[in-house]
Coordinates of C-alpha atoms and ligand atoms in Angstrom, one line a residue:
X1 CA 110.6 105.7 88.9
X2 CA 107.4 107.5 87.0
X3 CA 104.1 106.7 88.5
X4 CA 100.5 107.7 86.9
X5 CA 97.9 108.8 89.9
X6 CA 93.9 108.8 89.4
X7 CA 92.1 109.8 91.6
X8 CA 88.0 109.7 91.6
X9 CA 86.9 109.6 95.3
X10 CA 84.3 112.7 95.1
X11 CA 83.5 115.3 92.6
X12 CA 87.0 116.1 90.9
X13 CA 88.7 113.8 88.6
X14 CA 92.7 114.1 88.8
X15 CA 95.5 112.5 86.8
X16 CA 98.6 113.1 87.6
X17 CA 102.7 111.7 86.4
X18 CA 105.4 112.2 89.2
X19 CA 108.8 111.0 88.6
X20 CA 110.1 109.8 91.9
X21 CA 113.2 108.5 93.7
X22 CA 114.3 107.8 97.4
X23 CA 112.9 106.5 100.5
X24 CA 110.9 107.5 103.4
X25 CA 114.0 107.0 105.4
X26 CA 116.5 108.8 102.7
X27 CA 114.6 111.6 101.6
X28 CA 112.2 111.9 98.5
X29 CA 112.1 113.9 95.7
X30 CA 110.3 113.8 93.0
X31 CA 109.6 116.0 89.7
X32 CA 106.3 116.6 88.7
X33 CA 105.5 115.9 85.1
X34 CA 101.8 116.2 84.8
X35 CA 99.0 117.2 86.9
X36 CA 95.3 117.7 85.3
X37 CA 91.9 118.4 87.2
X38 CA 88.6 118.6 86.5
X39 CA 86.1 119.7 88.8
X40 CA 82.5 118.8 88.8
X41 CA 81.9 121.6 91.2
X42 CA 79.1 123.4 89.3
X43 CA 77.9 120.6 88.3
X44 CA 76.5 119.9 91.2
X45 CA 76.0 123.2 93.0
X46 CA 72.4 122.9 91.8
X47 CA 72.0 119.8 94.0
X48 CA 73.8 122.1 97.4
X49 CA 76.2 118.8 97.2
X50 CA 77.9 115.9 95.0
X51 CA 75.1 113.9 93.3
X52 CA 76.9 110.1 92.6
X53 CA 75.5 109.0 90.0
X54 CA 76.1 112.5 88.4
X55 CA 79.8 112.3 89.7
X56 CA 80.1 108.9 88.2
X57 CA 78.9 110.0 84.3
X58 CA 81.2 112.6 84.6
X59 CA 84.2 110.8 85.8
X60 CA 83.9 108.1 82.9
X61 CA 83.6 111.3 80.6
X62 CA 86.8 112.9 81.7
X63 CA 89.3 110.2 82.5
X64 CA 90.3 109.6 78.9
X65 CA 90.7 113.3 77.9
X66 CA 92.5 113.8 81.5
X67 CA 94.6 110.8 80.7
X68 CA 95.6 112.1 77.1
X69 CA 96.1 116.1 78.5
X70 CA 98.7 114.3 81.2
X71 CA 100.7 112.7 78.9
X72 CA 101.1 115.5 76.8
X73 CA 102.2 117.4 79.8
X74 CA 104.2 114.7 80.5
X75 CA 106.1 114.7 76.9
X76 CA 107.9 116.7 75.1
X77 CA 106.9 119.5 72.9
X78 CA 107.3 117.1 69.9
X79 CA 106.2 114.3 71.3
X80 CA 103.7 113.0 74.4
X81 CA 104.8 110.5 76.5
X82 CA 104.5 107.2 76.2
X83 CA 102.5 105.1 78.7
X84 CA 105.0 101.9 78.9
X85 CA 107.5 104.4 80.7
X86 CA 105.0 104.8 83.2
X87 CA 106.3 101.8 86.2
X88 CA 103.2 101.8 88.3
X89 CA 99.4 103.1 88.4
X90 CA 98.4 104.7 92.1
X91 CA 94.5 105.0 92.2
X92 CA 92.6 105.7 94.9
X93 CA 90.2 102.9 96.2
X94 CA 88.7 104.1 99.1
X95 CA 86.9 106.0 101.0
X96 CA 84.8 107.8 99.2
X97 CA 81.4 107.6 97.1
X98 CA 81.8 104.2 95.6
X99 CA 79.9 104.7 92.2
X100 CA 83.0 107.1 91.6
X101 CA 85.7 104.8 93.4
X102 CA 84.8 102.2 90.5
X103 CA 85.2 104.6 87.8
X104 CA 89.1 105.3 88.4
X105 CA 89.6 101.5 89.6
X106 CA 88.0 100.3 86.0
X107 CA 90.1 102.4 84.0
X108 CA 93.0 101.8 85.8
X109 CA 92.2 98.3 85.3
X110 CA 91.8 98.6 82.1
X111 CA 95.3 100.3 81.3
X112 CA 97.0 97.7 83.7
X113 CA 95.8 95.1 81.4
X114 CA 96.2 96.4 78.5
X115 CA 99.6 97.7 79.4
X116 CA 100.8 95.5 81.7
X117 CA 101.8 97.8 84.2
X118 CA 101.4 96.8 87.9
X119 CA 98.7 99.1 90.5
X120 CA 99.3 100.2 93.7
X121 CA 95.6 100.9 95.8
X122 CA 95.6 103.8 97.5
X123 CA 93.6 105.3 100.4
X124 CA 92.8 108.8 100.1
X125 CA 92.7 109.5 103.4
X126 CA 96.7 108.8 103.7
X127 CA 96.9 111.0 100.3
X128 CA 95.5 114.2 102.3
X129 CA 97.9 113.3 104.8
X130 CA 101.5 113.4 102.3
X131 CA 100.1 116.5 100.4
X132 CA 100.5 118.5 104.2
X133 CA 104.4 117.7 103.7
X134 CA 105.5 118.6 100.0
X135 CA 108.2 121.4 99.8
X136 CA 109.1 122.8 96.7
X137 CA 112.4 124.1 95.0
X138 CA 110.4 125.0 92.3
X139 CA 107.2 124.8 90.4
X140 CA 108.5 120.9 88.7
X141 CA 110.8 119.7 91.2
X142 CA 109.4 118.7 95.4
X143 CA 110.8 117.0 98.0
X144 CA 109.0 115.7 101.2
X145 CA 109.7 116.8 104.4
X146 CA 110.9 114.9 107.5
X147 CA 108.3 114.7 110.2
X148 CA 108.5 114.4 113.8
X149 CA 106.8 111.7 115.2
X150 CA 104.0 110.5 117.4
X151 CA 102.6 112.9 115.0
X152 CA 98.5 113.7 114.7
X153 CA 96.5 114.2 111.4
X154 CA 92.8 116.2 111.7
X155 CA 91.7 115.4 108.5
X156 CA 88.7 117.4 107.5
X157 CA 86.7 117.6 104.7
X158 CA 83.6 117.1 102.6
X159 CA 83.2 113.6 103.6
X160 CA 85.5 113.1 106.7
X161 CA 86.5 114.5 109.9
X162 CA 88.6 112.2 112.0
X163 CA 91.6 111.9 114.1
X164 CA 94.4 109.7 113.6
X165 CA 97.6 109.3 115.8
X166 CA 100.8 108.4 113.6
X167 CA 103.6 106.7 115.2
X168 CA 105.7 106.0 112.7
X169 CA 105.6 106.4 109.1
X170 CA 102.5 103.9 107.2
X171 CA 101.6 102.8 111.4
X172 CA 98.2 104.8 111.7
X173 CA 95.5 104.7 115.2
X174 CA 92.2 106.1 114.9
X175 CA 91.6 108.2 117.8
X176 CA 88.3 109.8 117.0
X177 CA 85.9 111.3 114.2
X178 CA 82.6 112.6 113.7
X179 CA 79.7 110.7 114.6
X180 CA 77.5 112.1 112.0
X181 CA 78.2 114.8 109.3
X182 CA 81.8 115.6 108.5
X183 CA 82.5 119.5 108.7
X184 CA 83.0 120.4 105.2
X185 CA 79.5 118.5 104.9
X186 CA 77.9 121.4 107.5
X187 CA 79.6 123.8 105.8
X188 CA 78.1 123.3 103.0
X189 CA 74.8 122.7 104.1
X190 CA 74.9 125.7 105.8
X191 CA 75.9 127.6 102.5
X192 CA 72.5 126.4 101.2
X193 CA 70.7 127.4 104.0
X194 CA 71.9 130.6 103.3
X195 CA 71.2 130.5 99.9
X196 CA 75.3 130.4 98.6
X197 CA 76.8 128.0 96.0
X198 CA 78.5 125.0 96.4
X199 CA 81.1 124.4 97.8
X200 CA 79.8 126.3 100.6
X201 CA 83.2 126.3 102.7
X202 CA 85.4 129.2 101.3
X203 CA 82.1 131.1 100.6
X204 CA 80.6 130.7 104.3
X205 CA 84.3 131.6 104.8
X206 CA 84.5 134.7 103.0
X207 CA 81.8 135.9 104.7
X208 CA 82.5 135.2 108.4
X209 CA 86.3 137.3 107.4
X210 CA 84.1 140.2 106.2
X211 CA 81.8 140.1 109.2
X212 CA 85.1 140.2 111.5
X213 CA 86.3 143.2 109.2
X214 CA 83.1 145.0 109.6
X215 CA 82.5 144.4 113.3
X216 CA 79.1 143.4 112.8
X217 CA 77.3 143.0 116.2
X218 CA 77.1 139.0 117.9
X219 CA 74.7 136.4 116.2
X220 CA 71.2 137.0 117.9
X221 CA 71.5 133.3 119.3
X222 CA 75.1 132.0 120.4
X223 CA 75.3 128.6 118.2
X224 CA 76.5 124.9 120.4
X225 CA 79.7 123.9 120.4
X226 CA 78.8 119.8 120.1
X227 CA 80.5 117.5 121.8
X228 CA 83.4 120.1 122.6
X229 CA 83.2 118.0 126.5
X230 CA 82.5 115.0 125.1
X231 CA 85.6 114.0 126.7
X232 CA 86.9 111.9 123.7
X233 CA 88.2 112.7 120.1
X234 CA 85.0 112.4 118.6
X235 CA 82.8 115.2 116.6
X236 CA 79.4 115.6 115.8
X237 CA 78.4 118.7 113.0
X238 CA 74.4 117.9 112.6
X239 CA 72.9 119.4 115.7
X240 CA 75.3 123.0 114.8
X241 CA 73.7 122.7 111.6
X242 CA 70.4 122.5 112.4
X243 CA 71.0 124.5 114.9
X244 CA 72.1 127.3 112.0
X245 CA 68.3 126.4 110.5
X246 CA 66.4 127.0 113.5
X247 CA 68.4 130.2 114.3
X248 CA 66.8 131.5 110.4
X249 CA 64.0 130.4 111.2
X250 CA 62.8 131.6 114.8
X251 CA 65.3 134.4 114.2
X252 CA 63.2 135.9 111.3
X253 CA 59.3 136.6 110.1
X254 CA 58.8 133.9 107.6
X255 CA 59.3 135.4 104.5
X256 CA 62.3 137.8 105.5
X257 CA 65.7 137.6 102.7
X258 CA 68.3 137.8 104.9
X259 CA 70.1 140.9 104.2
X260 CA 73.9 139.8 103.6
X261 CA 75.4 141.3 107.0
X262 CA 72.8 139.2 108.7
X263 CA 74.4 136.3 106.3
X264 CA 77.5 137.5 107.5
X265 CA 77.0 137.4 111.1
X266 CA 75.5 133.6 110.8
X267 CA 78.2 132.6 108.7
X268 CA 81.1 134.0 111.5
X269 CA 78.9 132.5 114.0
X270 CA 79.4 128.9 112.2
X271 CA 83.1 129.1 111.4
X272 CA 83.8 129.9 115.3
X273 CA 82.0 126.8 116.7
X274 CA 83.7 124.6 114.2
X275 CA 86.8 126.4 114.9
X276 CA 86.3 126.5 118.7
X277 CA 85.0 122.8 118.2
X278 CA 88.0 121.5 116.3
X279 CA 90.9 123.6 117.8
X280 CA 89.6 121.6 121.4
X281 CA 89.3 118.1 120.0
X282 CA 92.7 118.6 118.6
X283 CA 94.3 120.2 121.8
X284 CA 93.4 117.5 123.7
X285 CA 95.0 114.7 121.2
X286 CA 98.4 116.6 121.1
X287 CA 98.2 116.5 124.9
X288 CA 97.4 113.0 125.0
X289 CA 99.5 111.4 122.3
X290 CA 102.8 113.8 123.4
X291 CA 102.3 114.7 119.5
X292 CA 105.2 116.5 117.9
X293 CA 103.7 117.3 114.8
X294 CA 100.1 118.4 113.8
X295 CA 98.5 117.5 110.3
X296 CA 95.8 119.7 109.5
X297 CA 94.6 117.4 105.6
X298 CA 91.5 117.9 103.4
X299 CA 89.2 120.6 102.0
X300 CA 88.4 122.1 105.1
X301 CA 92.2 122.4 105.9
X302 CA 92.6 125.4 103.0
X303 CA 90.4 127.9 105.9
X304 CA 92.9 129.6 107.2
X305 CA 90.9 131.1 110.0
X306 CA 90.3 127.3 111.7
X307 CA 94.2 126.8 110.9
X308 CA 94.7 130.0 112.6
X309 CA 92.7 128.9 116.1
X310 CA 94.2 125.7 116.0
X311 CA 97.5 127.2 115.9
X312 CA 96.5 129.6 118.3
X313 CA 94.8 126.9 121.1
X314 CA 98.2 125.1 120.5
X315 CA 100.0 127.6 121.5
X316 CA 100.1 126.7 125.6
X317 CA 101.7 123.5 125.0
X318 CA 105.5 123.4 126.2
X319 CA 106.9 121.8 123.0
X320 CA 107.7 123.5 119.6
X321 CA 105.0 121.7 117.1
X322 CA 105.1 121.0 114.2
X323 CA 101.9 122.2 112.2
X324 CA 101.6 121.2 108.1
X325 CA 99.0 122.4 106.0
X326 CA 98.4 121.3 102.4
X327 CA 100.6 122.9 100.2
X328 CA 98.8 125.9 98.0
X329 CA 96.2 124.5 95.9
X330 CA 96.3 121.0 97.6
X331 CA 94.3 121.6 100.5
X332 CA 91.1 119.6 97.8
X333 CA 91.1 116.2 96.4
X334 CA 93.7 115.7 94.1
X335 CA 95.8 113.0 91.7
X336 CA 99.5 114.5 93.0
X337 CA 98.6 113.2 96.8
X338 CA 97.9 110.1 95.3
X339 CA 100.4 109.5 92.9
X340 CA 102.7 110.5 96.3
X341 CA 101.3 108.0 98.3
X342 CA 101.1 105.5 95.5
X343 CA 105.0 105.9 95.3
X344 CA 105.5 105.3 98.7
X345 CA 103.6 102.4 99.1
X346 CA 104.9 101.1 95.7
X347 CA 108.4 101.0 97.2
X348 CA 106.6 99.2 100.4
X349 CA 106.1 96.7 97.1
X350 CA 102.3 97.3 98.5
X351 CA 101.5 96.1 94.5
X352 CA 97.6 94.9 93.9
X353 CA 98.3 91.0 93.7
X354 CA 95.7 90.7 90.5
X355 CA 94.4 94.1 89.3
X356 CA 91.2 92.5 88.5
X357 CA 91.2 91.9 92.0
X358 CA 90.7 95.4 93.6
X359 CA 87.1 97.0 94.6
X360 CA 86.2 100.4 95.8
X361 CA 85.1 100.4 99.3
X362 CA 83.3 103.4 100.7
X363 CA 84.6 103.6 103.9
X364 CA 88.1 102.5 103.6
X365 CA 90.1 102.8 107.0
X366 CA 93.6 103.6 107.1
Ligands
KG4_401 O1 88.5 117.4 100.4 P1 88.2 117.6 99.9 O2 88.0 118.4 98.1 O3 86.8 116.2 99.0 C1 86.4 115.5 99.9 O4 87.2 114.3 100.4 O5 85.1 115.7 100.9 O6 87.2 118.7 100.3 C2 85.7 119.8 100.0 C3 85.2 119.8 101.2 C4 83.9 120.9 100.8 O7 83.1 120.4 101.8 C5 84.1 122.1 100.9 O8 82.7 123.0 101.0 C6 85.2 122.3 102.1 O9 85.9 121.3 101.8 N1 86.2 123.6 101.9 C7 86.5 124.2 103.1 C8 86.8 125.4 102.7 N2 87.6 125.2 101.1 C9 87.3 123.7 100.7 N3 85.6 124.7 104.0 C10 85.5 125.2 104.9 N4 86.5 126.6 105.0 C11 87.5 126.6 103.6 N5 88.1 127.4 103.2
ZN402 ZN1 89.3 114.6 100.1

């Protein structure tokens, strides 16, 4: 079954095509026919975050170009793949920035109407979950791993920080999440305070790693570990970000420009604070729900320091936990993860009854 997937929930435009077979029960495999992505990160960098109207405009520009590119990639040397060979269109309908989501939905609706192809609406967060289950046979052929349940998914990105219990396939229960900023957002804001670019996560993480390698001294003030002992599975990252600002303002003279080592020390302390809170809450969730698998998905799952801290904190558990992180290059937003989720939802016949009724849902839950 050929799925054409469209992702426009934030600042990446993606169109991918897969040819998939099998079911969760019997095992899913697929050929990746095309995987296109246009990132707007550079455009948004001067705002230190994603600017929704700009994101919308860029998605509208990129979608037809990526469609053509994807059909070319999926076709032969002689001719592009014919759009009429597509069995279903998978499109992200939430959560995300509504103006951005609408561009993908409208584009999918137009294709559906013109070519008579059904649409499966996909939850972006489910895409992040499935992106961790990939196993590659080679760069074009993949299968999905079977996992043991219950599983806990820690979904950490620029827009989300949440913990979800997966009792069995497609059966989700929200366990907790951030009460204010997402962890990726905090990385981006701290990067901005330090005068770095956007997205901030990889930049902060690189500085933090250098501070560790150079064995730089501790930060002047230890940052808080917000809500670490709150007794629930909620998070808060807004205070942590403010604490960094306070630290920069109070720790140095007014016109002081931070040296690279001072930046490294702050970055390390900030990353440690995030890693401590995420590790501690994940351990609590795994213990409470006797989970056998941990899924770490979303853009921040590219952070190997955080992943290693979490894995170390789980080592006190008696049972062997499988920890799944996204396949290389798939931690950030992409349309391949939407294609996989779309295929599995299509298998369950979860097509939109009337494609024109699909709506962007900024706060869609799993
Ligand atoms: O999932 P994603 O691509 O988009 C959203 O759905 O939000 O996540 C993007 C976020 C950004 O905030 C970015 O700074 C963060 O993921 N990120 C990282 C790293 N790589 C990306 N955060 C920490 N460490 C990283 N290595
Ligand atoms: Zn995402």
